[in-house]
Tab-separated table of C-alpha atoms and ligand atoms in Angstrom:
chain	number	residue	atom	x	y	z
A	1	UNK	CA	-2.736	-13.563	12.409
A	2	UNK	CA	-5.020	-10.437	11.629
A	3	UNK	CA	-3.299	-8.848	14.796
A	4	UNK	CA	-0.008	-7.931	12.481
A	5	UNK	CA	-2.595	-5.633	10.136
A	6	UNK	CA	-3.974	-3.002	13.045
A	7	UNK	CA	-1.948	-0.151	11.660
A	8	UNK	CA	-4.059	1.181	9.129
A	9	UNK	CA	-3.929	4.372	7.234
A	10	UNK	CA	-6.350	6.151	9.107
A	11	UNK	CA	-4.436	5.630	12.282
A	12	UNK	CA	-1.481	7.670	11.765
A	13	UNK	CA	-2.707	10.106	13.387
A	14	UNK	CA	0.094	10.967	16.131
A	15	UNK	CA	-1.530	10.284	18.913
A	16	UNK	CA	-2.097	6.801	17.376
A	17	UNK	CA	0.678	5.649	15.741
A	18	UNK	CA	2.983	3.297	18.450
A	19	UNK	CA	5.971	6.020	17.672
A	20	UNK	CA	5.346	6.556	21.190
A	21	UNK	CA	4.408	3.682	23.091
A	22	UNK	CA	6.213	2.652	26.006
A	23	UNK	CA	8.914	0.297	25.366
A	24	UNK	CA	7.515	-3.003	27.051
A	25	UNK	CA	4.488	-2.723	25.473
A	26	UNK	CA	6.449	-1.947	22.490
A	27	UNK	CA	8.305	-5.036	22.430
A	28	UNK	CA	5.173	-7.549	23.439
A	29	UNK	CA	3.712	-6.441	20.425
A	30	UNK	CA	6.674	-6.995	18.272
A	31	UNK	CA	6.876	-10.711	19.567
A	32	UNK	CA	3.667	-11.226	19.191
A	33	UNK	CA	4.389	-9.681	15.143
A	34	UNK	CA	7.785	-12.060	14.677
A	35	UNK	CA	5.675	-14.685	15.624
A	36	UNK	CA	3.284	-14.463	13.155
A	37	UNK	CA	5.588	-13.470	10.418
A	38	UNK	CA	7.696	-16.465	10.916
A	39	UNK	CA	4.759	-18.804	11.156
A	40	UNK	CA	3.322	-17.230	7.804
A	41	UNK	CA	6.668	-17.405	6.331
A	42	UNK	CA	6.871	-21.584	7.347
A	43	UNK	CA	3.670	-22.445	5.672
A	44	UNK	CA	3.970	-20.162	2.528
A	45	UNK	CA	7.257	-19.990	1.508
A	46	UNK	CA	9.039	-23.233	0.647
A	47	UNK	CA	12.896	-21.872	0.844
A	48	UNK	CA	12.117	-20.552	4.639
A	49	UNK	CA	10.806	-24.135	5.314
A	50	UNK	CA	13.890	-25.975	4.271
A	51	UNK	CA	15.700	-23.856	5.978
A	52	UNK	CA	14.235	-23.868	9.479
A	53	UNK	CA	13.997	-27.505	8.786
A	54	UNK	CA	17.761	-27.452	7.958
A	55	UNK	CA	18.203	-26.213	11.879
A	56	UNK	CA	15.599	-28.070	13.131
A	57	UNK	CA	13.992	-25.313	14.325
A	58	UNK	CA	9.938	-24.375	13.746
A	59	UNK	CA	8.069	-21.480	14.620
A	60	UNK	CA	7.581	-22.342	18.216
A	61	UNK	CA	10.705	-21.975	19.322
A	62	UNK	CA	10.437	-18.023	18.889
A	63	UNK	CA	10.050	-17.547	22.691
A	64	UNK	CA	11.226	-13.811	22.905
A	65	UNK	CA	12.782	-11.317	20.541
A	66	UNK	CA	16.491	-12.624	21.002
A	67	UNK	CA	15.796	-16.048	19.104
A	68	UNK	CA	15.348	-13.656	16.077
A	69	UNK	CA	18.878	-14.598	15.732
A	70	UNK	CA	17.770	-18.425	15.573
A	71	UNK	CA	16.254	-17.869	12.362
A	72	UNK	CA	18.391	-18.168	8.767
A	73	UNK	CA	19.340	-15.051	6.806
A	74	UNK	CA	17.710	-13.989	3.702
A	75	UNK	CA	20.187	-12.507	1.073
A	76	UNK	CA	19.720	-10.714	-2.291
A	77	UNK	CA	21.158	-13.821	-3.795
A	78	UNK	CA	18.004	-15.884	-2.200
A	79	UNK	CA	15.592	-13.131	-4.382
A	80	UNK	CA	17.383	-13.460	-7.509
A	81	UNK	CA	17.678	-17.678	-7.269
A	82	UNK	CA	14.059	-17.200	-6.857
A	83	UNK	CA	12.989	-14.621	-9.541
A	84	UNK	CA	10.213	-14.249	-10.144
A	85	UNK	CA	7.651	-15.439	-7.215
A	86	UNK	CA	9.405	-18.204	-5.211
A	87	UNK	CA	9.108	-16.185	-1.723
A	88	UNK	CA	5.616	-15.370	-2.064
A	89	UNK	CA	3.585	-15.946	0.913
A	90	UNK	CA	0.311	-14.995	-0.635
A	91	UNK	CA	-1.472	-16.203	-4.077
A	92	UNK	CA	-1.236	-13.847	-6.860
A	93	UNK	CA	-4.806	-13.200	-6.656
A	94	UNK	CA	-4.689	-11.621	-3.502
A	95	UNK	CA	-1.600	-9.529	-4.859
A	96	UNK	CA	-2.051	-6.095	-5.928
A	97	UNK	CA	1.108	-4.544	-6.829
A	98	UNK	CA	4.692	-5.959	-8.166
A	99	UNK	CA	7.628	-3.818	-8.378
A	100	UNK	CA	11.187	-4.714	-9.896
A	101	UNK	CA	14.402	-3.576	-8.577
A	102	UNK	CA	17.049	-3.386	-11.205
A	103	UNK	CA	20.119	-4.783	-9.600
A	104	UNK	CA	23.647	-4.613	-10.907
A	105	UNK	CA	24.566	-8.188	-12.583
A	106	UNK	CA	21.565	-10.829	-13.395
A	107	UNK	CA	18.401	-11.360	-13.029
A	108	UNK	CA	16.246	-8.173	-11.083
A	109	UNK	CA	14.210	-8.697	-8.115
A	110	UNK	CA	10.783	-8.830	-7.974
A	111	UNK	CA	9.155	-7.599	-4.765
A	112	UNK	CA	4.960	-7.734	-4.376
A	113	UNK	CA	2.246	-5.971	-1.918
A	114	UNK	CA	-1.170	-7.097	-1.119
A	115	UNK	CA	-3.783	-4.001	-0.156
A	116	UNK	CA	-2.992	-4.683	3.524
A	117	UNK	CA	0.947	-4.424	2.360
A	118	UNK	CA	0.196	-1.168	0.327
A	119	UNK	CA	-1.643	-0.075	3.237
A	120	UNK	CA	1.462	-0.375	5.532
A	121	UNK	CA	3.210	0.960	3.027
A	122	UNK	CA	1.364	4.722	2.794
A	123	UNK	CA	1.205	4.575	6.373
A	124	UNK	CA	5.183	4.662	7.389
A	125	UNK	CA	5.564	7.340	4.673
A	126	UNK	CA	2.928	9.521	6.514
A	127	UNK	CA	4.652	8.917	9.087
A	128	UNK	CA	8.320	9.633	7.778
A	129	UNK	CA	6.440	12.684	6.557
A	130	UNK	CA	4.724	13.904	9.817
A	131	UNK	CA	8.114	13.640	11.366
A	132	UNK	CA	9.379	15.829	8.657
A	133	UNK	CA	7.257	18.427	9.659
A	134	UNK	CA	4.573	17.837	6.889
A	135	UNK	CA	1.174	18.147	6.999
A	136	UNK	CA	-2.058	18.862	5.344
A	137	UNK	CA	-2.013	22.128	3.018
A	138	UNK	CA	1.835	21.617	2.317
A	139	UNK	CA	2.431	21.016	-1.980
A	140	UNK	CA	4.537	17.916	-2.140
A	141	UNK	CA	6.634	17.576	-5.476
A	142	UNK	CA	7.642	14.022	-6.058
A	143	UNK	CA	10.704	13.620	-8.381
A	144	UNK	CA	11.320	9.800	-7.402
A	145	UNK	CA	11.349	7.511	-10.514
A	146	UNK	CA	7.070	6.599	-10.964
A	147	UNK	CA	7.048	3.337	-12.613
A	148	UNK	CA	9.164	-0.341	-11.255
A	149	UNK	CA	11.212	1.306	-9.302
A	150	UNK	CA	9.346	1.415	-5.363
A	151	UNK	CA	10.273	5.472	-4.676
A	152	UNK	CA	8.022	7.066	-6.891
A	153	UNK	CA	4.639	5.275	-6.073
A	154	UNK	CA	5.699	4.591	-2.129
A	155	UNK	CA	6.039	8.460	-1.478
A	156	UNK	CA	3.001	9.234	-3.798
A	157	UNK	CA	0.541	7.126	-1.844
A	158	UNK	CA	1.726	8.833	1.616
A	159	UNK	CA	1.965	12.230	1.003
A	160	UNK	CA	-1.552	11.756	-0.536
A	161	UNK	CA	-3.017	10.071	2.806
A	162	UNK	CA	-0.961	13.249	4.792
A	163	UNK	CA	-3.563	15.389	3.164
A	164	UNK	CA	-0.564	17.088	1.403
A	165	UNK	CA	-1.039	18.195	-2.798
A	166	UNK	CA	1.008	16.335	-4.393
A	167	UNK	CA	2.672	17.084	-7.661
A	168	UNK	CA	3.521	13.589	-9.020
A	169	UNK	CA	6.671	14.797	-11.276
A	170	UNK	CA	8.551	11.708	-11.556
A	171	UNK	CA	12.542	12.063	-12.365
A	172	UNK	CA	13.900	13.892	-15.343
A	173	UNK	CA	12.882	17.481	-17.417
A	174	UNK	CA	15.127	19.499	-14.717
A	175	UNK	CA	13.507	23.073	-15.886
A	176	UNK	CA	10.249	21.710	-15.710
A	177	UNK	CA	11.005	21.003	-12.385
A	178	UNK	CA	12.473	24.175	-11.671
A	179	UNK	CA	9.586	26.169	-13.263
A	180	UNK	CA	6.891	24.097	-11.252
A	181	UNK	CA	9.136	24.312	-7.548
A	182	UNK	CA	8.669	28.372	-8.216
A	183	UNK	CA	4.838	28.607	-9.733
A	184	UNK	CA	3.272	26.381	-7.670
A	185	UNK	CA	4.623	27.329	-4.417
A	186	UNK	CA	6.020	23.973	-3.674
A	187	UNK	CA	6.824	23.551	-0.124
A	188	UNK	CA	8.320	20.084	0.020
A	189	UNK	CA	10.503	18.050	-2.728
A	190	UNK	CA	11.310	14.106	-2.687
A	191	UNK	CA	13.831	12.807	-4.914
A	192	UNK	CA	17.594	11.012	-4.770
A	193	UNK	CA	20.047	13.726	-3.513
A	194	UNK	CA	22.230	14.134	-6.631
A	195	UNK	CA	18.966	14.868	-8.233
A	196	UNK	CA	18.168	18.034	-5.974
A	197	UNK	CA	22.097	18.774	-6.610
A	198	UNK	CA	21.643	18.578	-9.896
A	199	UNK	CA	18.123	20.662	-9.837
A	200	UNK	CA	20.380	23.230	-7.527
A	201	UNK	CA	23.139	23.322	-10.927
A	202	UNK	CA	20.069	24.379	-12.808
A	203	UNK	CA	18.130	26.522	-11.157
A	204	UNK	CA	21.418	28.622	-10.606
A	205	UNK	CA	21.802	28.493	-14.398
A	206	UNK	CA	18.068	29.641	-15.075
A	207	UNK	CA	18.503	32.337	-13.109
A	208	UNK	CA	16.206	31.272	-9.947
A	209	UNK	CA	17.627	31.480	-6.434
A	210	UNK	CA	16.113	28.809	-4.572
A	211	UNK	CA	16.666	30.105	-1.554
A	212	UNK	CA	13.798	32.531	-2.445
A	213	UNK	CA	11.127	29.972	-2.306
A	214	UNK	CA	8.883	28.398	-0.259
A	215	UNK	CA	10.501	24.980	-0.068
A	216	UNK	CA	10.942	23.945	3.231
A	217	UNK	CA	11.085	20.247	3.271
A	218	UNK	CA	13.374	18.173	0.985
A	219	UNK	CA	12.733	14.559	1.520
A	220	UNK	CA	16.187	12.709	0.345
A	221	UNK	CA	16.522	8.679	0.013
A	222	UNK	CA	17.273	5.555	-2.250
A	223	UNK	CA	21.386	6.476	-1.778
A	224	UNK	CA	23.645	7.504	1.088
A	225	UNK	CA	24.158	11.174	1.156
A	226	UNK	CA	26.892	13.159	4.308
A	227	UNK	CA	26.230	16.037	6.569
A	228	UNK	CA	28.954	17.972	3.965
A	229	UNK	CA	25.639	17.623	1.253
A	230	UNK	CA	23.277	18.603	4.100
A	231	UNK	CA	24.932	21.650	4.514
A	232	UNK	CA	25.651	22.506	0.750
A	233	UNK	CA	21.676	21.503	-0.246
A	234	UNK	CA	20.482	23.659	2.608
A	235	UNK	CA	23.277	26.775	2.069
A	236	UNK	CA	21.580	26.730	-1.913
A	237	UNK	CA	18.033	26.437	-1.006
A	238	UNK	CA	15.202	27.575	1.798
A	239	UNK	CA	14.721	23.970	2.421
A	240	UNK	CA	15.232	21.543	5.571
A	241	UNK	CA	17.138	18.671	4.177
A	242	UNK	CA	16.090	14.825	5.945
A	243	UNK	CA	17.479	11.638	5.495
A	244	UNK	CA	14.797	8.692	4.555
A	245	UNK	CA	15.521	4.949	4.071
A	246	UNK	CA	14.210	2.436	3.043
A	247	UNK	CA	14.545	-0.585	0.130
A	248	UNK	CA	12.698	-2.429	-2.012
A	249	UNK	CA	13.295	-5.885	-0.525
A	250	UNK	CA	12.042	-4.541	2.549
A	251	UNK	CA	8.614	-2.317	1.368
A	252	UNK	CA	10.449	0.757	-0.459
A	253	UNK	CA	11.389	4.182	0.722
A	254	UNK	CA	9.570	4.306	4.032
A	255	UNK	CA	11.566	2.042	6.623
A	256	UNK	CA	13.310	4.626	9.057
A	257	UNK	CA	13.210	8.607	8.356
A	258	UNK	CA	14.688	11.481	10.003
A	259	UNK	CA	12.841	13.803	12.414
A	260	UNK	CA	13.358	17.432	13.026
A	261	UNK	CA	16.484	16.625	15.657
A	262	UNK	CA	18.361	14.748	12.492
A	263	UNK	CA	19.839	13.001	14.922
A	264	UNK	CA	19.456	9.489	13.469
A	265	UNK	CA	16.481	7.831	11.610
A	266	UNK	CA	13.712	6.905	13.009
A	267	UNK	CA	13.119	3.330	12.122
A	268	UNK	CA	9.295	2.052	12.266
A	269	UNK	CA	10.308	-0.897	14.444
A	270	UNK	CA	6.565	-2.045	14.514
A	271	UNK	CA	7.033	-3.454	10.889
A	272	UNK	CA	10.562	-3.340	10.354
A	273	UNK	CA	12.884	-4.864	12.896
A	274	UNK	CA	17.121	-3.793	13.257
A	275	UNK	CA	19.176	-6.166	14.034
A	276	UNK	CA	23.107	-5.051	13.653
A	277	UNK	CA	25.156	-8.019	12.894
A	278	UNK	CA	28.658	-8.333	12.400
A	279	UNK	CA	29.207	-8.389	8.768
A	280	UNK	CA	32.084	-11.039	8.858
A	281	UNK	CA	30.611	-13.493	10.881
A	282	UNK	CA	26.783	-12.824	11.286
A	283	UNK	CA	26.586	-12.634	14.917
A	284	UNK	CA	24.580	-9.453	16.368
A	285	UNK	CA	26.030	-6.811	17.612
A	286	UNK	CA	24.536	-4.414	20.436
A	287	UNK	CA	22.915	-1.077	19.904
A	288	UNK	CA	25.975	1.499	20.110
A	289	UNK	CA	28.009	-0.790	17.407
A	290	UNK	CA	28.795	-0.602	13.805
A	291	UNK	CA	27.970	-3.183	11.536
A	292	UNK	CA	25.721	-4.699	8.444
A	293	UNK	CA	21.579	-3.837	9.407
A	294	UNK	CA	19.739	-6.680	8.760
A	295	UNK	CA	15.542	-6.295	9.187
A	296	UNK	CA	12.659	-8.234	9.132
A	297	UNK	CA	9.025	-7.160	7.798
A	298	UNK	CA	6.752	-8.142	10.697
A	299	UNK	CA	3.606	-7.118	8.628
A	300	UNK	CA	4.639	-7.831	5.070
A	301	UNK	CA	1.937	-10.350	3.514
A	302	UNK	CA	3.027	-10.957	0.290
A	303	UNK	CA	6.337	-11.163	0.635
A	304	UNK	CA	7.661	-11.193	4.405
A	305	UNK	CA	11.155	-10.703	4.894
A	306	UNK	CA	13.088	-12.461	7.391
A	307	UNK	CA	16.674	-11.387	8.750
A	308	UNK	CA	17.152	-9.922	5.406
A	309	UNK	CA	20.945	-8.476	4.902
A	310	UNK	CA	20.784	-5.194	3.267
A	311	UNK	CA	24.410	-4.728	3.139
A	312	UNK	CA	24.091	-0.943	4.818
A	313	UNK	CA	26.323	-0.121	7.156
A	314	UNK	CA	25.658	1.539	10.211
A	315	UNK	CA	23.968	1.523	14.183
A	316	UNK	CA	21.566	1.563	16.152
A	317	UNK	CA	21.802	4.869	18.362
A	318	UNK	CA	21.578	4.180	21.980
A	319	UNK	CA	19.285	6.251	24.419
A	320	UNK	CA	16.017	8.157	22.959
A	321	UNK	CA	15.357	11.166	20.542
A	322	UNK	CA	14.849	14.044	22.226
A	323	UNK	CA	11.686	14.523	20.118
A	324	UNK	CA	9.773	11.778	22.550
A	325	UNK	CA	9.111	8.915	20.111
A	326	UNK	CA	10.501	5.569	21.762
A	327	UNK	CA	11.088	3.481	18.585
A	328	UNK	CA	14.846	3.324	17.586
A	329	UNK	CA	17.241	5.149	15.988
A	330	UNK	CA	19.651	3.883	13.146
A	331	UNK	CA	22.845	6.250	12.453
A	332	UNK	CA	22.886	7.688	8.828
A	333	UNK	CA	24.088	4.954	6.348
A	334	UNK	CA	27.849	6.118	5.080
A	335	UNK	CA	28.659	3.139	3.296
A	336	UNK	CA	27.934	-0.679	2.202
A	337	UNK	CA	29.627	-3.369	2.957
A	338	UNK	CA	29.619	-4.530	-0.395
A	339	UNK	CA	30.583	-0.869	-2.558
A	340	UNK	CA	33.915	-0.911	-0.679
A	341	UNK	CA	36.749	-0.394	-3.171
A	342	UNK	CA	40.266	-2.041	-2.645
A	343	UNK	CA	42.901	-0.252	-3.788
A	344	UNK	CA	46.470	-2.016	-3.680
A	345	UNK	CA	45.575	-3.658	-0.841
A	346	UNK	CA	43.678	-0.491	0.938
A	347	UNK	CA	39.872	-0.326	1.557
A	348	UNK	CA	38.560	3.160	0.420
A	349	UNK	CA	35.029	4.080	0.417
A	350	UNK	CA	33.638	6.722	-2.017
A	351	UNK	CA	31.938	8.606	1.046
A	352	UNK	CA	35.589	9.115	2.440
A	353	UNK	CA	36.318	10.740	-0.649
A	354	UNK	CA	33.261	12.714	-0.878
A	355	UNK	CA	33.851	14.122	2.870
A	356	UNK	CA	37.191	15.495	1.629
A	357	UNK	CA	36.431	17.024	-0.977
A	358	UNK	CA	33.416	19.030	0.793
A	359	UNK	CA	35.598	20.209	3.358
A	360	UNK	CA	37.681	22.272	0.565
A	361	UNK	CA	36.819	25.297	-0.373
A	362	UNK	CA	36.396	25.872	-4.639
A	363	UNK	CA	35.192	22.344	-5.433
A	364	UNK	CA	31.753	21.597	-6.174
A	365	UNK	CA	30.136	18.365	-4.460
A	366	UNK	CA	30.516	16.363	-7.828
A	367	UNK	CA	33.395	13.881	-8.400
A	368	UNK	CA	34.139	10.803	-10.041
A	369	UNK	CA	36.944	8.002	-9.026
A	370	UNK	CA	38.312	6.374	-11.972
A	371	UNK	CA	40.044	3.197	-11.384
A	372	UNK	CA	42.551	1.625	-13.410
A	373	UNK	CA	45.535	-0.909	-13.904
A	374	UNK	CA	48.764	0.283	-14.795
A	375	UNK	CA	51.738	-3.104	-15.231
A	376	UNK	CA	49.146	-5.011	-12.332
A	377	UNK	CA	48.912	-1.800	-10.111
A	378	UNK	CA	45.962	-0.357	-8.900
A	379	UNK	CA	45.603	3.517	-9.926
A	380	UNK	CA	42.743	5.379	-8.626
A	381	UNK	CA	42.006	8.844	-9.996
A	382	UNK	CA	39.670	11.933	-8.569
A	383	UNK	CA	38.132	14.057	-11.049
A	384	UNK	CA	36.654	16.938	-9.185
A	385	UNK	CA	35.013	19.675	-10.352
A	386	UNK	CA	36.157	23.409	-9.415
A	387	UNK	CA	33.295	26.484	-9.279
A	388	UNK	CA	33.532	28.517	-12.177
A	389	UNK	CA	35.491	31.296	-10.437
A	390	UNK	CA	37.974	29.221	-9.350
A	391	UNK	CA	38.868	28.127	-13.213
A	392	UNK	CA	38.731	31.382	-14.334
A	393	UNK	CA	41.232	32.697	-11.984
A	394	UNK	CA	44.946	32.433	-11.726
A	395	UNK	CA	46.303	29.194	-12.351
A	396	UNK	CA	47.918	29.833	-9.121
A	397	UNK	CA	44.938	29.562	-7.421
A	398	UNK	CA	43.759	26.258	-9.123
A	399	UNK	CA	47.635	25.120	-8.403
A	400	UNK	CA	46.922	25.658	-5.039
A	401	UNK	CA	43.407	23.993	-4.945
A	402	UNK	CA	44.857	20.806	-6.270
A	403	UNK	CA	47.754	20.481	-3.864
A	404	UNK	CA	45.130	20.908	-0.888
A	405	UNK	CA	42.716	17.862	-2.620
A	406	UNK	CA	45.913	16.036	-2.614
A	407	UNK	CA	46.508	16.713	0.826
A	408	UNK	CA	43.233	15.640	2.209
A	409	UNK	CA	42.634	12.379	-0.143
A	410	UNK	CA	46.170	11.420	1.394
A	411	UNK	CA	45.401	11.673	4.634
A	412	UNK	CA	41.886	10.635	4.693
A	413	UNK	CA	42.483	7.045	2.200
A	414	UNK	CA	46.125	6.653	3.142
A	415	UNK	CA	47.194	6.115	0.044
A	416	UNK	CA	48.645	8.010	-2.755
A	417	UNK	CA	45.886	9.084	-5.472
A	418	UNK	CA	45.961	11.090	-8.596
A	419	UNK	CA	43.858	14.191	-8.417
A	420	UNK	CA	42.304	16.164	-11.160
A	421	UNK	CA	40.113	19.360	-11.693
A	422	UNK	CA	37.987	19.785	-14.029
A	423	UNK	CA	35.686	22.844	-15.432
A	424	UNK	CA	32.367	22.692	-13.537
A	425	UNK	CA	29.390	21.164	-14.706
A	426	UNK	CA	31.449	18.972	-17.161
A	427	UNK	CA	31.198	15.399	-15.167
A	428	UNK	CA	28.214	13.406	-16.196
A	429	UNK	CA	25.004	14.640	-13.949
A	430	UNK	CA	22.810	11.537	-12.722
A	431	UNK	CA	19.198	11.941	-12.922
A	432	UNK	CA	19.176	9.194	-10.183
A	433	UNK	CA	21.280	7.615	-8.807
A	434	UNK	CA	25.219	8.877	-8.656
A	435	UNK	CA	27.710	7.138	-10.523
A	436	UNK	CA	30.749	7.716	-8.601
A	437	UNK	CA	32.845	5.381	-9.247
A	438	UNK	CA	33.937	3.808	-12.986
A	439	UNK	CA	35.657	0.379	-12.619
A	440	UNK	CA	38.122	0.114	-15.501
A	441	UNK	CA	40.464	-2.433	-13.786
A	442	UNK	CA	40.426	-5.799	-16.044
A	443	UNK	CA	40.909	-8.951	-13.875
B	501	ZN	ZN1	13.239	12.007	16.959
């Protein structure tokens, strides 16, 4: 079983780290992991039992990677029905660390690491982190949350082990962060992308030009973000913008990262392992198709995660990166299968809206969609703000600006929604996560 723990810190080195191993060796080792993991999983955690049992399958009968799809699913449902330790694979004694995602409705989840887990852990993020371009002597500010939530801690403990500084800011106190990006010569940020939006609001209001600094690395994660951001966050700032994933159920931010092709994420396929499955139905998909990514945590201790359905949509890019490393690509996540809106029948997705509204010229990348129920019909409303130059001009101009938003929501939802500009920097500014839609429809 110790076989699953031979990544350690120390050997993330790039010439060590199995980013580059040749695929067949590649995928004996991950058999040889999913083995393991599903055999720990059997004997630890009562729910997996059942349900193997259930199928009448046990661990033996994982004879190659394909009877991954064998095994049951895990679902968000399964952590919450569990709350707090019921999939625990290790005694609390041996656990070091427990960290609570916050979810929507009920109960939160409760996710926990052992050292080896932690371990893992800072060693994907120096990873993510090499692959940004990072190394030792670069100043690292780190806006994610610190506390329960897994972004703030996860990206702490590996830019530490890269040998970078690291500034441990936590979320919030936008000027401090300002004043701190610009004394200490911070070359690298790592927070929610709203937040640097938000951070790029107020820096342009403090009178500091970003662009003037020596940021070169922003590290974005914990929500999906489009190439229409990219290009805004990197037209307003010095900085390289790159993609990282990652979720609590799975270890936190850390599970795939961009390199410097952004083309796709890199996902550490020796401890996490894509599937793409067919949301509907469950049945896997090949690489080059869209669907739900479900993974599996080949080295988690703790906690191992088996076929576990994050709801993200998206695929595993076919061929390799054209920066050498042989594990997988996923395609940037653009939407969830479960944040889809239905309006009058018509599935929208907030990212749709988003990508219109960047492509028009005089709109900042802040909106809200208001929905509401007018005599049993669905209304959905844009509120979008305008640049300050826009609203001060002719109301010609705005005229104009509004009947081009029209134009684009129409033809990218294919439906009929009311549009309506607003005075910049009046929408409510997340300090994490982006609240984008408000639900006002009553059943
Ligand atoms: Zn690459």
């Amino acid at each position: 079983m110790n076989s699953i723990l031979e990544t350690s810190v120390t050997d993330c080195h790039p010439a060590n780290v199995p980013d580059y191993t040749p695929l067949p060796q590649f995928r004996d080792l991950q058999l040889k992991r999913l083995q393991a993991v599903v055999t720990r999983a059997w004997r630890h955690v009562k729910l997996f039992q059942s349900r193997l049992a259930e199928r009448g399958i046990a661990p033996d009968d994982i004879r190659s990677l394909d009877d991954i799809a064998k095994l049951p699913f895990t679902e968000k449902s399964d952590l919450r029905d569990t709350y707090p330790f019921g999939l625990f694979a290790s005694p609390m004694k041996d656990v070091v660390r427990l960290h609570v995602s916050s979810g929507t409705t009920g109960k939160p989840i409760v996710v926990a690491y052992t050292k080896e887990d932690v371990e893992v852990w800072t060693s994907v993020i120096v990873r993510c982190l090499a692959g940004c371009g990072l190394h030792r002597g670069d100043i690292v500010q780190n806006a994610y949350g610190y506390g329960l939530f897994t972004g703030g801690l996860g990206a702490h403990y590996g830019a530490e082990a890269l040998g970078a500084t690291v500034v441990p800011t936590s979320g919030g106190n936008a000027d401090r962060q300002i004043m701190l990006l610009k004394d200490f010569g911070v070359t690298a940020i790592c927070c929610t992308p709203t937040y640097f939006l938000h951070l790029i609001d107020r820096a342009a209001e403090m009178g500091v030009d970003l662009r003037e600094l020596p940021l070169r690395a922003g590290v974005f994660g914990a929500e999906p973000w489009t190439e229409s951001m990219r290009r805004h966050i990197e037209s307003k700032s010095s900085l390289e913008a790159f993609d990282i994933y990652g979720l609590s159920e799975i270890i936190g931010p850390g599970v795939a990262c961009e390199c410097r092709r952004h083309n796709g994420l890199h996902i550490f396929e020796d401890h996490f392992y894509p599937e793409i499955v067919d949301p509907a139905t469950g049945a896997p998909l090949p690489d080059g198709s869209e669907g739900e990514l479900v993974l599996t945590t080949f080295s988690k201790l703790a906690m191992p995660m088996i076929r576990y359905r994050t709801r993200d949509i998206t695929m595993l890019l076919p061929g390799q990166c054209e920066c050498g490393r042989t594990i997988r690509r996923m395609g940037r996540i653009g939407r969830r299968s479960d944040d889809m809106l239905i309006i009058r029948g018509i599935n929208v997705f907030p990212s749709q809206v988003e990508s219109a509204l960047l492509q028009i010229e005089g709109t900042l990348p802040n909106y809200q969609i208001i929905l509401t129920r007018e005599q049993g019909l669905d209304q959905m409303e844009v509120q979008v703000e305008v640049t300050p130059q826009m609203f001060n001009d002719k109301i010609g101009a705005l005229q104009g600006l509004h009947e081009r938003l029209q134009g684009a929501l129409d033809h990218v939802l294919g439906i009929r929604v009311k549009v309506a500009l607003v005075e910049a920097y009046t929408l409510e500014r997340s300090q994490g996560k982006a609240k984008r839609v408000i639900d006002r429809r009553t059943a």
